[in-house]
């Protein structure tokens, strides 16, 4: 299948002077730009067939389009190919548009980032510390992730239609946060769902109407809209797919939840959007705020700003966000230090890797960028490292990790832990520090996430639990959560503990240590009263740290 290259041209809104300046900035890349088509064809070769979904890709510099190209099929049944004009869904790249909508209201003097969110959303409970509008925008509110809550009701995304009013009611029914406001970073779509309501209440318009009037129309984003009704027919929209065996199955979003995601758009509109951010078309105050990184209450600066992540790729500044909704996967990036390079990748298949594809394009355009230096590893005292074997528990949501030795090396699963000359260790792609008190009873693994937050795993003295049938029976019973309106049934089946939120759906749990288990998607642990009786069941996951259901007597 021959991919379609639409054009290499300047958007109509560019002046002659701006065009000349952009072409001058791009001049050093002209020789490489000739090869950009070949490079893109190589990167997206796996999707360049009439038998698979694929991707649309756009590359621009200084507002001048260098490449717009499509690979694979927008509709396998209808045999419609992906072109640069194909509409696809953004996933979480939509968050920067929602943040911009809020910042427009800030510029209008109608909202302030440090305002208490309850000023606009009085349904939010009082949690002891003020949740600000900025906290909602930066994933530092502590709010629980709504999709986890729906899954624990027994209805994960894709199993029934979720609506904004209902999900809003569940979010605002939560009695606790993951952590005190501002102390940690924990990615949550819930904050952006609330921001949709904030924009609507303050503006007096629907979120779609406000976005069109203040963002899409002024910036010339003529192919961009919100999926506020998933049943609406959108001409030119690509179907989304996931792999199934050796083929593909349709994997479309089936909810009306937007603002955290749900933006329908094209690569051309995304390039125009990025150019508007570079040119600060919406105003310097609006755009500068979008890339101002958040600081936690301890002063630590995290990578997340307002709907955007600010970081480095091969030593150059990268302002970007990834997205994933149902079978759609996406990446939109800006490289201000590379002549305002912009790359947009929108795919309609869950198996694509838009982030990797984007960075391969950067590599092709800028081979002069420094490569990451080889790790300065040193020989480790493996006898000393053996003392670190055992179970470790994340104090946030009770994730369990195991360190053991194999082949003479300390490992986490199949990942060897390597010692570096600076005294730290590498565990996979993460730099960690180990600490132990004098008697060896307290051992910790400390690491910093890619987002800039810190995580501590603490050693558990006991080995992996092997509960007897009698011990398992002590957990069996019914547990109630009014926060999500669900009664869970815990039972012993075939020698294992199971938990079920509704008829026909259950998960089997694997024991980790006393009163604690691992499920397919979350940690589960039980607490007891002073007499040793099991009184509550807790769920923990990366986006919901401690969700409690109380045992029904």
mmCIF file with all atom_site columns, N, CA and C in Angstrom, residues 362-384:
data_model
loop_
_atom_site.group_PDB
_atom_site.id
_atom_site.type_symbol
_atom_site.label_atom_id
_atom_site.label_alt_id
_atom_site.label_comp_id
_atom_site.label_asym_id
_atom_site.label_entity_id
_atom_site.label_seq_id
_atom_site.pdbx_PDB_ins_code
_atom_site.Cartn_x
_atom_site.Cartn_y
_atom_site.Cartn_z
_atom_site.occupancy
_atom_site.B_iso_or_equiv
_atom_site.pdbx_formal_charge
_atom_site.auth_seq_id
_atom_site.auth_comp_id
_atom_site.auth_asym_id
_atom_site.auth_atom_id
_atom_site.pdbx_PDB_model_num
ATOM 1  N N  . UNK A 1 362 ? 12.494 12.299  15.493 1.00 0.00 ? 362 UNK A N  1
ATOM 2  C CA . UNK A 1 362 ? 13.438 13.291  16.028 1.00 0.00 ? 362 UNK A CA 1
ATOM 3  C C  . UNK A 1 362 ? 14.870 12.836  15.765 1.00 0.00 ? 362 UNK A C  1
ATOM 4  N N  . UNK A 1 363 ? 15.129 11.560  16.005 1.00 0.00 ? 363 UNK A N  1
ATOM 5  C CA . UNK A 1 363 ? 16.478 11.020  15.769 1.00 0.00 ? 363 UNK A CA 1
ATOM 6  C C  . UNK A 1 363 ? 16.905 11.224  14.314 1.00 0.00 ? 363 UNK A C  1
ATOM 7  N N  . UNK A 1 364 ? 15.969 10.988  13.399 1.00 0.00 ? 364 UNK A N  1
ATOM 8  C CA . UNK A 1 364 ? 16.299 11.116  11.979 1.00 0.00 ? 364 UNK A CA 1
ATOM 9  C C  . UNK A 1 364 ? 16.574 12.563  11.594 1.00 0.00 ? 364 UNK A C  1
ATOM 10 N N  . UNK A 1 365 ? 15.803 13.475  12.170 1.00 0.00 ? 365 UNK A N  1
ATOM 11 C CA . UNK A 1 365 ? 15.975 14.890  11.857 1.00 0.00 ? 365 UNK A CA 1
ATOM 12 C C  . UNK A 1 365 ? 17.179 15.504  12.558 1.00 0.00 ? 365 UNK A C  1
ATOM 13 N N  . UNK A 1 366 ? 17.531 14.931  13.706 1.00 0.00 ? 366 UNK A N  1
ATOM 14 C CA . UNK A 1 366 ? 18.605 15.530  14.515 1.00 0.00 ? 366 UNK A CA 1
ATOM 15 C C  . UNK A 1 366 ? 19.585 14.466  15.007 1.00 0.00 ? 366 UNK A C  1
ATOM 16 N N  . UNK A 1 367 ? 20.336 13.866  14.098 1.00 0.00 ? 367 UNK A N  1
ATOM 17 C CA . UNK A 1 367 ? 21.323 12.862  14.522 1.00 0.00 ? 367 UNK A CA 1
ATOM 18 C C  . UNK A 1 367 ? 22.431 13.458  15.378 1.00 0.00 ? 367 UNK A C  1
ATOM 19 N N  . UNK A 1 368 ? 22.556 14.793  15.369 1.00 0.00 ? 368 UNK A N  1
ATOM 20 C CA . UNK A 1 368 ? 23.620 15.435  16.145 1.00 0.00 ? 368 UNK A CA 1
ATOM 21 C C  . UNK A 1 368 ? 23.315 15.503  17.639 1.00 0.00 ? 368 UNK A C  1
ATOM 22 N N  . UNK A 1 369 ? 22.070 15.229  18.031 1.00 0.00 ? 369 UNK A N  1
ATOM 23 C CA . UNK A 1 369 ? 21.732 15.291  19.453 1.00 0.00 ? 369 UNK A CA 1
ATOM 24 C C  . UNK A 1 369 ? 22.520 14.245  20.226 1.00 0.00 ? 369 UNK A C  1
ATOM 25 N N  . UNK A 1 370 ? 22.931 14.573  21.452 1.00 0.00 ? 370 UNK A N  1
ATOM 26 C CA . UNK A 1 370 ? 23.743 13.617  22.221 1.00 0.00 ? 370 UNK A CA 1
ATOM 27 C C  . UNK A 1 370 ? 22.950 12.376  22.596 1.00 0.00 ? 370 UNK A C  1
ATOM 28 N N  . UNK A 1 371 ? 23.593 11.248  22.500 1.00 0.00 ? 371 UNK A N  1
ATOM 29 C CA . UNK A 1 371 ? 22.998 9.995   22.958 1.00 0.00 ? 371 UNK A CA 1
ATOM 30 C C  . UNK A 1 371 ? 23.227 9.867   24.456 1.00 0.00 ? 371 UNK A C  1
ATOM 31 N N  . UNK A 1 372 ? 22.358 9.106   25.115 1.00 0.00 ? 372 UNK A N  1
ATOM 32 C CA . UNK A 1 372 ? 22.539 8.879   26.547 1.00 0.00 ? 372 UNK A CA 1
ATOM 33 C C  . UNK A 1 372 ? 23.861 8.166   26.787 1.00 0.00 ? 372 UNK A C  1
ATOM 34 N N  . UNK A 1 373 ? 24.601 8.653   27.767 1.00 0.00 ? 373 UNK A N  1
ATOM 35 C CA . UNK A 1 373 ? 25.892 8.036   28.087 1.00 0.00 ? 373 UNK A CA 1
ATOM 36 C C  . UNK A 1 373 ? 25.666 6.640   28.648 1.00 0.00 ? 373 UNK A C  1
ATOM 37 N N  . UNK A 1 374 ? 26.593 5.758   28.363 1.00 0.00 ? 374 UNK A N  1
ATOM 38 C CA . UNK A 1 374 ? 26.516 4.402   28.914 1.00 0.00 ? 374 UNK A CA 1
ATOM 39 C C  . UNK A 1 374 ? 26.585 4.471   30.432 1.00 0.00 ? 374 UNK A C  1
ATOM 40 N N  . UNK A 1 375 ? 25.827 3.618   31.080 1.00 0.00 ? 375 UNK A N  1
ATOM 41 C CA . UNK A 1 375 ? 25.830 3.603   32.541 1.00 0.00 ? 375 UNK A CA 1
ATOM 42 C C  . UNK A 1 375 ? 27.210 3.231   33.064 1.00 0.00 ? 375 UNK A C  1
ATOM 43 N N  . UNK A 1 376 ? 27.661 3.989   34.049 1.00 0.00 ? 376 UNK A N  1
ATOM 44 C CA . UNK A 1 376 ? 28.978 3.749   34.650 1.00 0.00 ? 376 UNK A CA 1
ATOM 45 C C  . UNK A 1 376 ? 28.812 2.714   35.760 1.00 0.00 ? 376 UNK A C  1
ATOM 46 N N  . UNK A 1 377 ? 28.749 1.444   35.356 1.00 0.00 ? 377 UNK A N  1
ATOM 47 C CA . UNK A 1 377 ? 28.507 0.380   36.321 1.00 0.00 ? 377 UNK A CA 1
ATOM 48 C C  . UNK A 1 377 ? 29.814 -0.098  36.946 1.00 0.00 ? 377 UNK A C  1
ATOM 49 N N  . UNK A 1 378 ? 29.677 -0.657  38.136 1.00 0.00 ? 378 UNK A N  1
ATOM 50 C CA . UNK A 1 378 ? 30.827 -1.235  38.833 1.00 0.00 ? 378 UNK A CA 1
ATOM 51 C C  . UNK A 1 378 ? 30.428 -2.615  39.321 1.00 0.00 ? 378 UNK A C  1
ATOM 52 N N  . UNK A 1 379 ? 31.418 -3.428  39.603 1.00 0.00 ? 379 UNK A N  1
ATOM 53 C CA . UNK A 1 379 ? 31.142 -4.758  40.151 1.00 0.00 ? 379 UNK A CA 1
ATOM 54 C C  . UNK A 1 379 ? 30.554 -4.603  41.547 1.00 0.00 ? 379 UNK A C  1
ATOM 55 N N  . UNK A 1 380 ? 29.467 -5.293  41.788 1.00 0.00 ? 380 UNK A N  1
ATOM 56 C CA . UNK A 1 380 ? 28.818 -5.204  43.092 1.00 0.00 ? 380 UNK A CA 1
ATOM 57 C C  . UNK A 1 380 ? 29.194 -6.394  43.954 1.00 0.00 ? 380 UNK A C  1
ATOM 58 N N  . UNK A 1 381 ? 29.188 -6.180  45.252 1.00 0.00 ? 381 UNK A N  1
ATOM 59 C CA . UNK A 1 381 ? 29.424 -7.255  46.204 1.00 0.00 ? 381 UNK A CA 1
ATOM 60 C C  . UNK A 1 381 ? 28.135 -8.064  46.305 1.00 0.00 ? 381 UNK A C  1
ATOM 61 N N  . UNK A 1 382 ? 28.076 -9.151  45.560 1.00 0.00 ? 382 UNK A N  1
ATOM 62 C CA . UNK A 1 382 ? 26.845 -9.926  45.503 1.00 0.00 ? 382 UNK A CA 1
ATOM 63 C C  . UNK A 1 382 ? 26.494 -10.553 46.847 1.00 0.00 ? 382 UNK A C  1
ATOM 64 N N  . UNK A 1 383 ? 27.500 -10.874 47.655 1.00 0.00 ? 383 UNK A N  1
ATOM 65 C CA . UNK A 1 383 ? 27.204 -11.391 48.994 1.00 0.00 ? 383 UNK A CA 1
ATOM 66 C C  . UNK A 1 383 ? 26.459 -10.348 49.816 1.00 0.00 ? 383 UNK A C  1
ATOM 67 N N  . UNK A 1 384 ? 26.887 -9.083  49.689 1.00 0.00 ? 384 UNK A N  1
ATOM 68 C CA . UNK A 1 384 ? 26.206 -8.008  50.415 1.00 0.00 ? 384 UNK A CA 1
ATOM 69 C C  . UNK A 1 384 ? 24.796 -7.797  49.869 1.00 0.00 ? 384 UNK A C  1
#
